[in-house]
Tab-separated table of C-alpha atoms in Angstrom:
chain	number	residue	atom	x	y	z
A	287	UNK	CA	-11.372	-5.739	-126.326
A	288	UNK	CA	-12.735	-6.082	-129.668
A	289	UNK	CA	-13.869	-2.587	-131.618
A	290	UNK	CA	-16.999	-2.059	-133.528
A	291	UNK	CA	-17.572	0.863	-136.489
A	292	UNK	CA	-18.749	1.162	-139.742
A	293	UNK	CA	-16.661	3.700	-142.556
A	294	UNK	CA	-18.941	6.203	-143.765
A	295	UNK	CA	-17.654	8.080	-147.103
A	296	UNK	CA	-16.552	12.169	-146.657
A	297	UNK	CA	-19.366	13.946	-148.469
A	298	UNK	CA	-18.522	15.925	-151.859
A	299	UNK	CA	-18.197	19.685	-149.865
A	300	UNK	CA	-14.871	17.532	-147.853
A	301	UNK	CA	-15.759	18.054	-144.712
A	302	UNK	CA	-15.240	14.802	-142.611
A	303	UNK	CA	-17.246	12.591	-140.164
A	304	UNK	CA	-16.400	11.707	-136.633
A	305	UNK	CA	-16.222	7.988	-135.808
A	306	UNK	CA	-17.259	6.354	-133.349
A	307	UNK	CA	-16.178	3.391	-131.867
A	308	UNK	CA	-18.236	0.570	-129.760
A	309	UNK	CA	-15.619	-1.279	-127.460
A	310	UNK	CA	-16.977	-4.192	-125.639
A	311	UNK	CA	-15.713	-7.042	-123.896
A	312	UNK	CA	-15.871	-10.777	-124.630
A	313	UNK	CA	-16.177	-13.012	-121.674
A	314	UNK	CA	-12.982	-15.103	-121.213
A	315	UNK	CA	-12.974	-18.985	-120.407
A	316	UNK	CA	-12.463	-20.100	-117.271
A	317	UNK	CA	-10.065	-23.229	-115.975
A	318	UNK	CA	-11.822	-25.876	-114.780
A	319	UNK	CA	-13.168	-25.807	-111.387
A	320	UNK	CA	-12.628	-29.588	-109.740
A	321	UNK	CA	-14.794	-30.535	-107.069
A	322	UNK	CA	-13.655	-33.740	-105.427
A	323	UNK	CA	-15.427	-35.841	-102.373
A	324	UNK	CA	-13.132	-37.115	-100.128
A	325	UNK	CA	-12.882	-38.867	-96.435
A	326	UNK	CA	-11.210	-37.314	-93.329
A	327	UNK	CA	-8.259	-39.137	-94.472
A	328	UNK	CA	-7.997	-37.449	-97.755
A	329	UNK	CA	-9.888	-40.536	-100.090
A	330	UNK	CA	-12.182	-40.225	-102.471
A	331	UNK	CA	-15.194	-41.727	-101.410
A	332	UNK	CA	-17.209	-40.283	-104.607
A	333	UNK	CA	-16.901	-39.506	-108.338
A	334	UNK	CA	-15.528	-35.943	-109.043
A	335	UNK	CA	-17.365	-33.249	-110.616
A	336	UNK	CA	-16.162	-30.380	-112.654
A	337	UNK	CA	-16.917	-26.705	-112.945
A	338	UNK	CA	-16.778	-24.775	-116.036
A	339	UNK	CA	-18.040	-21.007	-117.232
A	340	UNK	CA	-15.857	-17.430	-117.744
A	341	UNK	CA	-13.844	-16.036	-115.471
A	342	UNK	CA	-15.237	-14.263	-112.658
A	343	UNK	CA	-18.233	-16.322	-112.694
A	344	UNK	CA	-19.273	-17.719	-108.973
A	345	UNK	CA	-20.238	-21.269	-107.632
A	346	UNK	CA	-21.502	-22.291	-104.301
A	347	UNK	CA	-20.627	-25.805	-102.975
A	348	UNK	CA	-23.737	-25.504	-100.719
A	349	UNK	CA	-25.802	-26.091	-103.851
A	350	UNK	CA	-27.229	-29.670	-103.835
A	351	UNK	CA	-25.338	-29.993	-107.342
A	352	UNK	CA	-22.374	-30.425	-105.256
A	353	UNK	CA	-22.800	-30.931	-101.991
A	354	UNK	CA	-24.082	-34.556	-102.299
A	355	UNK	CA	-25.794	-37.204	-99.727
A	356	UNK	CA	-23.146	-39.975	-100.277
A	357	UNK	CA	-24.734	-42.974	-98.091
A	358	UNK	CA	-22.524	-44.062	-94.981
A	359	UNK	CA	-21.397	-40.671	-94.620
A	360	UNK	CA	-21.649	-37.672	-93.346
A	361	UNK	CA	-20.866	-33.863	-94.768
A	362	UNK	CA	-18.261	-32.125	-92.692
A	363	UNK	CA	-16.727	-29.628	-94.144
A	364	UNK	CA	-15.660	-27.464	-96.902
A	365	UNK	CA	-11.689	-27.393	-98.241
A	366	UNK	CA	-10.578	-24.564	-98.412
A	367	UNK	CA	-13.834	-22.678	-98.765
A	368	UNK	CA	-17.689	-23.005	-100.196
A	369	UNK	CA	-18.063	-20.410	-101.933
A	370	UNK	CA	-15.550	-19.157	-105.119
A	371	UNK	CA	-14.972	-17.878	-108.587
A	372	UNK	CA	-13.444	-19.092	-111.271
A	373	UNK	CA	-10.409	-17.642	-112.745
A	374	UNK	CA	-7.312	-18.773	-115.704
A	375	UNK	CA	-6.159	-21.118	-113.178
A	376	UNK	CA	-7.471	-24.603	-112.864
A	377	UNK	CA	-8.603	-24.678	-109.285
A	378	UNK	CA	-9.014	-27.680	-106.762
A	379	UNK	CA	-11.701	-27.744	-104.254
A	380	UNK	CA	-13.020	-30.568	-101.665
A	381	UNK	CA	-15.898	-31.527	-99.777
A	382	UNK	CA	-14.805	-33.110	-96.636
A	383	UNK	CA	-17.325	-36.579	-95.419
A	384	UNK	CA	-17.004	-38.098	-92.072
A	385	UNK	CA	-17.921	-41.809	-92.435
A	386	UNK	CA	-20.908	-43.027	-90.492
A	387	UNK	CA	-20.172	-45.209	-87.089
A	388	UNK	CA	-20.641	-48.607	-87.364
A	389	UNK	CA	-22.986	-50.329	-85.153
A	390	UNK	CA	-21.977	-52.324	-82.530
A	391	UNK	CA	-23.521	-56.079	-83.160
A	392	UNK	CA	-25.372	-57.341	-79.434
A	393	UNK	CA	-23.871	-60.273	-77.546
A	394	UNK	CA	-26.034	-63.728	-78.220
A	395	UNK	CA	-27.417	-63.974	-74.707
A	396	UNK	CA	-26.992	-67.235	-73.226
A	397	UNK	CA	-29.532	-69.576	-73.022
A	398	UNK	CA	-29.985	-70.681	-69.282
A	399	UNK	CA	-29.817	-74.562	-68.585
A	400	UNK	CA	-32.444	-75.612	-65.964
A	401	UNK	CA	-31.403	-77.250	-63.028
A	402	UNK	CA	-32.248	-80.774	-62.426
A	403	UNK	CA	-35.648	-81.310	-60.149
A	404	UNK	CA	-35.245	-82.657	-56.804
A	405	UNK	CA	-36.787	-86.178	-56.347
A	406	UNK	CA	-39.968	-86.195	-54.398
A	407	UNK	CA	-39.517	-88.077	-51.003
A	408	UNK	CA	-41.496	-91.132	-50.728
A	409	UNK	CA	-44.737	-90.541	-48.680
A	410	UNK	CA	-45.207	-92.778	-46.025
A	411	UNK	CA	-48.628	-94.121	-47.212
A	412	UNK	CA	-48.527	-94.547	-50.846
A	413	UNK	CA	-52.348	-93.329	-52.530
A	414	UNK	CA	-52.836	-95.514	-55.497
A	415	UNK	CA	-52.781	-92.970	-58.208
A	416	UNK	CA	-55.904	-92.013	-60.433
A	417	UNK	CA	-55.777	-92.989	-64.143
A	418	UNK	CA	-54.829	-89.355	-65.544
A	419	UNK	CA	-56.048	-87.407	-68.150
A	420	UNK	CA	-55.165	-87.089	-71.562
A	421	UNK	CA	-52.629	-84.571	-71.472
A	422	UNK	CA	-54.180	-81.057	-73.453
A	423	UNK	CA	-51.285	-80.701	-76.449
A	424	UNK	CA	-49.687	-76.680	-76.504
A	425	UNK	CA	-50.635	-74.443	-78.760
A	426	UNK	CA	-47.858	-73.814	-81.646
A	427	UNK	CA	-46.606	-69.852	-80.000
A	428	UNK	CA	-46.807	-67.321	-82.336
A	429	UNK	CA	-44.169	-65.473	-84.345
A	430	UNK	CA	-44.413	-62.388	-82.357
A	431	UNK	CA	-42.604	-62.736	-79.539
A	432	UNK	CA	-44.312	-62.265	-75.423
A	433	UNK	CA	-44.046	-59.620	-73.142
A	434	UNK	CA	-41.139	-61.764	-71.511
A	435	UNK	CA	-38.504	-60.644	-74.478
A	436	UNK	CA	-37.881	-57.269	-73.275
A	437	UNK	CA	-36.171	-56.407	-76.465
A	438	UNK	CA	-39.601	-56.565	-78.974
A	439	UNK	CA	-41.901	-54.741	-76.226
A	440	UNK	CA	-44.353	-52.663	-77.886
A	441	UNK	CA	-42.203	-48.796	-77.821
A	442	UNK	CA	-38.861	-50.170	-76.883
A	443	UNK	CA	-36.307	-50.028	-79.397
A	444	UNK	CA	-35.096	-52.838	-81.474
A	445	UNK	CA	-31.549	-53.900	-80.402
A	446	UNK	CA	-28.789	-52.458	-83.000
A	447	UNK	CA	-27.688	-54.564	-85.278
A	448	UNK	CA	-30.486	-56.530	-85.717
A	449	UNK	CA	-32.339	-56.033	-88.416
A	450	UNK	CA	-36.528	-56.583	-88.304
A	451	UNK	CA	-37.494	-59.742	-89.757
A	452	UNK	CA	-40.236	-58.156	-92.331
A	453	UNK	CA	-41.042	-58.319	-95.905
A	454	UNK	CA	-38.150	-57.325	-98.994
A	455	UNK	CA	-39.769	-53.735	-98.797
A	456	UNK	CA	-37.683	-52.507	-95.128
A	457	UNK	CA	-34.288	-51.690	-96.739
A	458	UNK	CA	-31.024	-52.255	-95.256
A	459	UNK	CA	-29.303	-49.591	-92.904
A	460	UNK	CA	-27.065	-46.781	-94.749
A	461	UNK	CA	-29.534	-47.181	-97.500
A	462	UNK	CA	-30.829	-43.982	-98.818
A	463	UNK	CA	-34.443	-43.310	-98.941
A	464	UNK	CA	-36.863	-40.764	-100.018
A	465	UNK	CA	-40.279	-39.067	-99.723
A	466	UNK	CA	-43.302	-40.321	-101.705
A	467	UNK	CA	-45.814	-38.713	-100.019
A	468	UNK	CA	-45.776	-36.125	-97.266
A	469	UNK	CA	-44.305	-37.245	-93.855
A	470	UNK	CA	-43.012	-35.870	-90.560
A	471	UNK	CA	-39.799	-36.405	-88.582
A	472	UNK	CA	-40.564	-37.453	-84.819
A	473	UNK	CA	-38.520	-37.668	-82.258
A	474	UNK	CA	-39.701	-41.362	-80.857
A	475	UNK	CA	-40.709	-44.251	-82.880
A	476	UNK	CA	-44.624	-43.594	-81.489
A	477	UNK	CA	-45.454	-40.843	-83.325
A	478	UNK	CA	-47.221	-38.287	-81.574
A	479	UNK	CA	-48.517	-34.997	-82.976
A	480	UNK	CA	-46.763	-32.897	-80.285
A	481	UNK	CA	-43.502	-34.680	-80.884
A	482	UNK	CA	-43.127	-33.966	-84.329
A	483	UNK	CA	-39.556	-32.433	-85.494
A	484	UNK	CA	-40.367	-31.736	-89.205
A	485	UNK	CA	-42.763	-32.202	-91.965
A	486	UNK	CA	-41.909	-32.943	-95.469
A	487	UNK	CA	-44.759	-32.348	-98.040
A	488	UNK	CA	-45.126	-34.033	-100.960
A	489	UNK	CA	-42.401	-32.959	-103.711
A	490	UNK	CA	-41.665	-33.859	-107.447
A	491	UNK	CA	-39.470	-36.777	-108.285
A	492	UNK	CA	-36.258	-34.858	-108.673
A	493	UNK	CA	-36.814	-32.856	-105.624
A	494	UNK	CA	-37.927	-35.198	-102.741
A	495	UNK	CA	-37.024	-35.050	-99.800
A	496	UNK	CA	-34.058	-37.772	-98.921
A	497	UNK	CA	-32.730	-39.509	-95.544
A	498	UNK	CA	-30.116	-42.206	-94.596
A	499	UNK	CA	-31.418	-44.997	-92.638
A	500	UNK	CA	-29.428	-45.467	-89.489
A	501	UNK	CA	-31.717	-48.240	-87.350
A	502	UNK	CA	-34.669	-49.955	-86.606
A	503	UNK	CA	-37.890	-49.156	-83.946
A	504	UNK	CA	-41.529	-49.934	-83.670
A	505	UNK	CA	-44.176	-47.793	-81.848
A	506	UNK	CA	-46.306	-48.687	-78.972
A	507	UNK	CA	-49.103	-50.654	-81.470
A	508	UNK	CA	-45.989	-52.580	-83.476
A	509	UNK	CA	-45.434	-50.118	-86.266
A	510	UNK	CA	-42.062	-50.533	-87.827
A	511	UNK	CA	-39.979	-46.957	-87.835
A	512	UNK	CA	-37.192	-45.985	-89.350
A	513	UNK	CA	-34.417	-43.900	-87.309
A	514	UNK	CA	-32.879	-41.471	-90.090
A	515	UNK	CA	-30.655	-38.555	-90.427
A	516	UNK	CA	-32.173	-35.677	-92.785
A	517	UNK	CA	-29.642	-35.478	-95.393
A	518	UNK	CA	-31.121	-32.379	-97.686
A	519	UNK	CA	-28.449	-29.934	-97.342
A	520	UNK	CA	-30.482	-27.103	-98.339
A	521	UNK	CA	-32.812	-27.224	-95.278
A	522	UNK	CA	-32.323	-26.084	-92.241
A	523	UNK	CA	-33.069	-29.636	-90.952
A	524	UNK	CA	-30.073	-31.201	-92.651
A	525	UNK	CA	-28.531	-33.111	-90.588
A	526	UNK	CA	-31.748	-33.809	-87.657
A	527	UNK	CA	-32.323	-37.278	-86.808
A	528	UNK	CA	-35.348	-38.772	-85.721
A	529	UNK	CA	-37.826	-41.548	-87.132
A	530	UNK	CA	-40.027	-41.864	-89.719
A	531	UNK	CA	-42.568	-43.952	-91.109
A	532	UNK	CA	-41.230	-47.093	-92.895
A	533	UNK	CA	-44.658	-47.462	-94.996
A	534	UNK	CA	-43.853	-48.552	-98.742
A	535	UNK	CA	-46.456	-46.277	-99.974
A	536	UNK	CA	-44.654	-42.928	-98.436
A	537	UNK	CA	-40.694	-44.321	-98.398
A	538	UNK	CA	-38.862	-46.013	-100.648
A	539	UNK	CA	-35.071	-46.290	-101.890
A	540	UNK	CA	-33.392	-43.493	-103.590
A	541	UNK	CA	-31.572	-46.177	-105.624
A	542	UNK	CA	-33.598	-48.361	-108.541
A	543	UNK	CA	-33.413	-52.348	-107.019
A	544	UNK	CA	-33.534	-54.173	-110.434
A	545	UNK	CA	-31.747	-53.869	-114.273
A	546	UNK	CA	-34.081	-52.041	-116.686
A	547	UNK	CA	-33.837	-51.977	-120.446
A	548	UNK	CA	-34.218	-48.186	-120.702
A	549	UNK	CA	-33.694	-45.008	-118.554
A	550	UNK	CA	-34.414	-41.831	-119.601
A	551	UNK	CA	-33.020	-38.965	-117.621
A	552	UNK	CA	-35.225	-36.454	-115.884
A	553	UNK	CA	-32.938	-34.197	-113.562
A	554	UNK	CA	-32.437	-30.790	-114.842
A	555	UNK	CA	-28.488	-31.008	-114.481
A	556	UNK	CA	-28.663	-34.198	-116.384
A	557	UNK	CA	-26.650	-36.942	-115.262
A	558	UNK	CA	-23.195	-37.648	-115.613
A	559	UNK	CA	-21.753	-40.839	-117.440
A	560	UNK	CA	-18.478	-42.229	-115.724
A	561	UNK	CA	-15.794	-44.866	-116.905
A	562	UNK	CA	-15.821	-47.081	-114.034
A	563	UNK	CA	-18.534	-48.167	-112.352
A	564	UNK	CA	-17.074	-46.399	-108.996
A	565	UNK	CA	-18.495	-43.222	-110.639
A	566	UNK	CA	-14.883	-41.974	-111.410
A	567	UNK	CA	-13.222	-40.637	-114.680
A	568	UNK	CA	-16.127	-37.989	-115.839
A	569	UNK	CA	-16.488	-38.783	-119.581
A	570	UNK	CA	-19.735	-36.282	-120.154
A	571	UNK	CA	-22.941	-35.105	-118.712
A	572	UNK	CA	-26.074	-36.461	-120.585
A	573	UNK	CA	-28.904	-33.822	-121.026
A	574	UNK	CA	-32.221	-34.525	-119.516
A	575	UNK	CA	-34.706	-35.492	-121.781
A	576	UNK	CA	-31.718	-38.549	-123.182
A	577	UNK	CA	-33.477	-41.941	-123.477
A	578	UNK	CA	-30.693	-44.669	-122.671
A	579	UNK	CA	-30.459	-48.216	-123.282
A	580	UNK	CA	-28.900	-50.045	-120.513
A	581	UNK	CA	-26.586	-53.071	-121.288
A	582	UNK	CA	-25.795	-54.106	-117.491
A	583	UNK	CA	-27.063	-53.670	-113.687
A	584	UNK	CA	-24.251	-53.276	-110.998
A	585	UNK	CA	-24.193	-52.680	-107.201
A	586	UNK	CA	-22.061	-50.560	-105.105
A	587	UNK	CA	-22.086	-50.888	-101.595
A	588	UNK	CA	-25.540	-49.533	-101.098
A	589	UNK	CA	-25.936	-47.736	-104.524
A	590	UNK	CA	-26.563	-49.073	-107.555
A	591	UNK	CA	-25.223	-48.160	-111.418
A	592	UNK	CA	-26.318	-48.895	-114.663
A	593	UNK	CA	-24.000	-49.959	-117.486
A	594	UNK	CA	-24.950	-48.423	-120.631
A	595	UNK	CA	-24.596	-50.074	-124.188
A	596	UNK	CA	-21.421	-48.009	-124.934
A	597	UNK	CA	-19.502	-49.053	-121.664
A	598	UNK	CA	-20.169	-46.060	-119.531
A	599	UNK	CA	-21.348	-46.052	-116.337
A	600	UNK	CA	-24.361	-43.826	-114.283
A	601	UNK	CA	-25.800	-43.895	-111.493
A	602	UNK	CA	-28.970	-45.386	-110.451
A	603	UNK	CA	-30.537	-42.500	-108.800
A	604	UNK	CA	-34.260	-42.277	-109.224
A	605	UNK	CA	-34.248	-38.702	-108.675
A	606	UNK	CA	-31.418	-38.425	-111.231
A	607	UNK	CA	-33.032	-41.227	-114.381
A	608	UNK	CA	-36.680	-43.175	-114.690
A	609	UNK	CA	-37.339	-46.507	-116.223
A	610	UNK	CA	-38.786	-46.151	-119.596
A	611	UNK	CA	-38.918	-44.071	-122.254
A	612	UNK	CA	-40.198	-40.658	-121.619
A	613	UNK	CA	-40.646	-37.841	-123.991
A	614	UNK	CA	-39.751	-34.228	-123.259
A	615	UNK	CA	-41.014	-31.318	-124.430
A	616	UNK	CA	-38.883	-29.339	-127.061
A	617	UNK	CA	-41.025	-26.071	-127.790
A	618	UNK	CA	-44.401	-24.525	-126.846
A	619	UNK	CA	-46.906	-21.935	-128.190
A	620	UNK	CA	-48.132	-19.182	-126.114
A	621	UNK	CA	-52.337	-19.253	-125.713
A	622	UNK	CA	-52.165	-16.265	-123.369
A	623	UNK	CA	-49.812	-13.645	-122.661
A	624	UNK	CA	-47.271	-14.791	-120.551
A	625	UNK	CA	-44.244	-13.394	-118.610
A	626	UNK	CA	-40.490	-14.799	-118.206
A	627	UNK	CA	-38.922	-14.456	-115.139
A	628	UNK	CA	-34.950	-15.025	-113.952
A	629	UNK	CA	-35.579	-17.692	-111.519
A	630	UNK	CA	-38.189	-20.604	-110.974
A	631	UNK	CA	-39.739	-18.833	-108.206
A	632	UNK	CA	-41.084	-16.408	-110.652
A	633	UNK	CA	-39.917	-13.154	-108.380
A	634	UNK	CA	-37.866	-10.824	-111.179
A	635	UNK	CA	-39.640	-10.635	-114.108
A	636	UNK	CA	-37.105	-10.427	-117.061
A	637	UNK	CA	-39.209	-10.641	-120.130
A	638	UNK	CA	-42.911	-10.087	-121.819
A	639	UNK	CA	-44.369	-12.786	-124.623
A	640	UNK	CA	-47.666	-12.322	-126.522
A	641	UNK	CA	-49.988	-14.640	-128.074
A	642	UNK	CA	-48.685	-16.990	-130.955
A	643	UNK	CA	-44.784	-16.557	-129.744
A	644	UNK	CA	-43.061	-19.951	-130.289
A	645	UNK	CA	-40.205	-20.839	-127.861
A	646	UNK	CA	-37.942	-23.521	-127.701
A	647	UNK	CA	-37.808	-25.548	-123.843
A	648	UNK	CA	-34.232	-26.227	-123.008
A	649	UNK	CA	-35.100	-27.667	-119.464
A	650	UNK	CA	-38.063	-28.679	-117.286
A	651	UNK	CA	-38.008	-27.854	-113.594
A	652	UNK	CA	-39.947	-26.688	-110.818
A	653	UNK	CA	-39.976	-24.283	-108.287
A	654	UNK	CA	-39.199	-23.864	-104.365
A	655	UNK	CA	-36.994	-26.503	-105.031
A	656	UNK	CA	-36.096	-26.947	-101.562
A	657	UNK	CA	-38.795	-25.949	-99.631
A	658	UNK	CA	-40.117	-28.576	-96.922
A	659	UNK	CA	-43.415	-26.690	-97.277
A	660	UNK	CA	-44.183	-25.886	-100.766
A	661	UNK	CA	-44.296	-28.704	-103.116
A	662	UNK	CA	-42.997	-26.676	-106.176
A	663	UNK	CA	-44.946	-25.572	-109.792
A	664	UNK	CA	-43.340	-27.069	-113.036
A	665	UNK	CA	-41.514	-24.372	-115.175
A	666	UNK	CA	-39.764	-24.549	-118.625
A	667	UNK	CA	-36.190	-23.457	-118.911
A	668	UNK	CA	-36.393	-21.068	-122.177
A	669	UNK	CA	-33.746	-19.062	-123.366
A	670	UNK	CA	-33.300	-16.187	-121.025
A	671	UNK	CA	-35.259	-17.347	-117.888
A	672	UNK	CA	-38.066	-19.316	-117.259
A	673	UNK	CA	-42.310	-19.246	-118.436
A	674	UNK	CA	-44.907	-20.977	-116.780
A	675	UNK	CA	-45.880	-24.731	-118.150
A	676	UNK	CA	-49.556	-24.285	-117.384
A	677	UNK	CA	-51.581	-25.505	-120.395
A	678	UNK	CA	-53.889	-22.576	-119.913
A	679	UNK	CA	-50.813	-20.415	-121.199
A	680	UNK	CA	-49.111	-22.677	-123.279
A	681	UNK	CA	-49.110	-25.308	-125.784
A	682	UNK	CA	-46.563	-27.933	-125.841
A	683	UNK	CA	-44.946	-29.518	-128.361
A	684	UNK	CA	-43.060	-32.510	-128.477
């Protein structure tokens, strides 16, 4: 407890003043907080994350800071509890993943050998044969299999394992995907309005909507599907499988494909920067707004990680960086009177701001981040809460 009072002289008639003291308390440091991601069997499947702050303050493993979708598995539990505070002691805590079955690869089926033919008996009076026609040459069969292969009949589900012979745009199973556009999870791969699960409407970059591809189907008409599990742990759906469409305009990887020359990092939480390029031994998180230059391109399993110039490694989340150089805004102007509020949803207001107040933007986010049905209004992150980014209110700097 630290006291705070000023000395005030005893007037010339001697009588004395009173003091008074202001105690108040200054927030003690917390131990780190170490939140680890490990199998069923107790190994870590995924880089570790730390949490820091005072003492006392909370953290909730639910969050999707924490509670990741690592692809080829599953979340299962939480060891020895989600929710906590931190305290003087350095703390342990784990997220528990089950890892994903593995498909079970079809027999070849065995081509059948045709008998022999029997030999005609000789007829008794022998017909001197005709001169015959020129024989009418086949037509080359098409790609697309009959109605005699059971397997590729329009609705029936391709056999696991085998993966659709299409363009380089249908990715791989366990690969991670996300939302362009809005969508809907059905429950069969001809999608029917009735049979619809879930819709998913469109959403910023950083907050799309994500799923883990687990197979293969085409509708009635042909249409390529993809069978997923929802893997966005904040909705109630988390964890729903179904199909999707497999359309390159409204699904795509979560992970970038390619090496680019510069990423600049557009997730709120920044991104963190590892040692190895198995996303272990935390070296720092880098702020969002950092333009990086990339040195190397490396896949893992069905991720992918960039090497930066100074021989860290990040990920290649696309909800996490973006190729290119992007700016971000670092102050704004208020046009209008505008209010600041605690959260991005804008439901406690916490401050007032008149025209011609200049405020610095620590952050840009958005709001109803995980909402399935509200796409989400971008904010700024200013000290004490967040403002509105509408140019109507506010001028940007940059």
């Amino acid at each position: 407890m630290v006291i705070q009072y000023q000395v005030t002289p005893a007037p010339d008639d001697g009588h004395g003043l009173i003091a008074y003291y202001l105690p108040y308390e200054i927030a003690q440091q917390a131990a780190a907080t170490t939140v680890e991601y490990v199998d069923e069997k107790g190994a870590t499947i995924h880089a570790s994350q730390t949490i820091t702050g005072t003492v006392g303050k909370e953290f909730d493993l639910a969050t999707d800071a924490y509670k990741l979708a690592i692809p080829g598995y599953k979340f299962s539990k939480y060891d020895p509890t989600q929710t906590g505070k931190l305290s003087d002691q350095a703390q342990t805590v784990k997220l528990v993943y089950t890892k994903d079955a593995t498909p079970v690869t079809p027999n070849t089926p065995v081509t059948p050998t045709p008998s022999n033919p029997v030999n005609p008996s000789t007829p008794n009076n022998p017909v001197t044969p005709r001169t015959p026609t020129t024989p009418v040459t086949p037509t080359t069969p098409s790609s697309t299999p009959t109605n005699g292969n059971k397997a590729d009949q329009p609705g029936t589900k391709i056999e696991t394992g085998l993966e659709p012979q299409a363009s380089g745009k249908v990715v791989k199973k366990g690969t991670a995907v996300y939302s362009l556009n809005k969508i809907y999870l059905y429950k069969n791969a001809t999608f029917k309005k009735a049979q619809r699960m879930a819709g998913y409407v469109k959403k910023p970059r950083v907050n799309r909507p994500m799923f883990v591809v687990t197979d293969y189907a085409r509708s009635a008409n042909g249409r390529l599907r993809y069978k997923v599990r929802d893997v966005n742990h904040h909705s109630n759906t988390d964890g729903w499988r179904g199909y999707i469409t497999a359309n390159w305009n409204y699904v795509r990887p979560v992970y970038y494909q390619s090496k680019h020359q510069t990423l600049t990092v557009i997730n709120p939480l920044g991104v963190n920067a590892y040692k190895n390029r198995n996303l272990t031994g935390k070296v720092k998180n880098i702020k969002q707004g950092t333009v990086l230059k990339v040195h190397g391109f490396v896949r893992h399993n069905l991720t992918t990680r960039y090497l930066l110039s100074n021989g860290d490694y990040i990920t290649g989340n696309r909800k996490l960086v973006k190729m290119g150089r992007h700016q971000q805004p670092k102050r704004l102007v208020v046009k209008k009177t505008i209010n600041r509020y605690g959260d991005a949803n804008f439901t406690k207001r916490n401050g007032h701001f008149k025209k011609g107040t200049k405020l610095t933007i620590k952050k840009v986010t958005f709001s109803h981040e995980f909402s399935r049905t509200r796409t989400g209004v971008q904010r700024y992150v200013v000290n004490g809460g967040y403002v509105t980014a509408s140019p109507k209110f506010v001028t940007v700097q940059y």
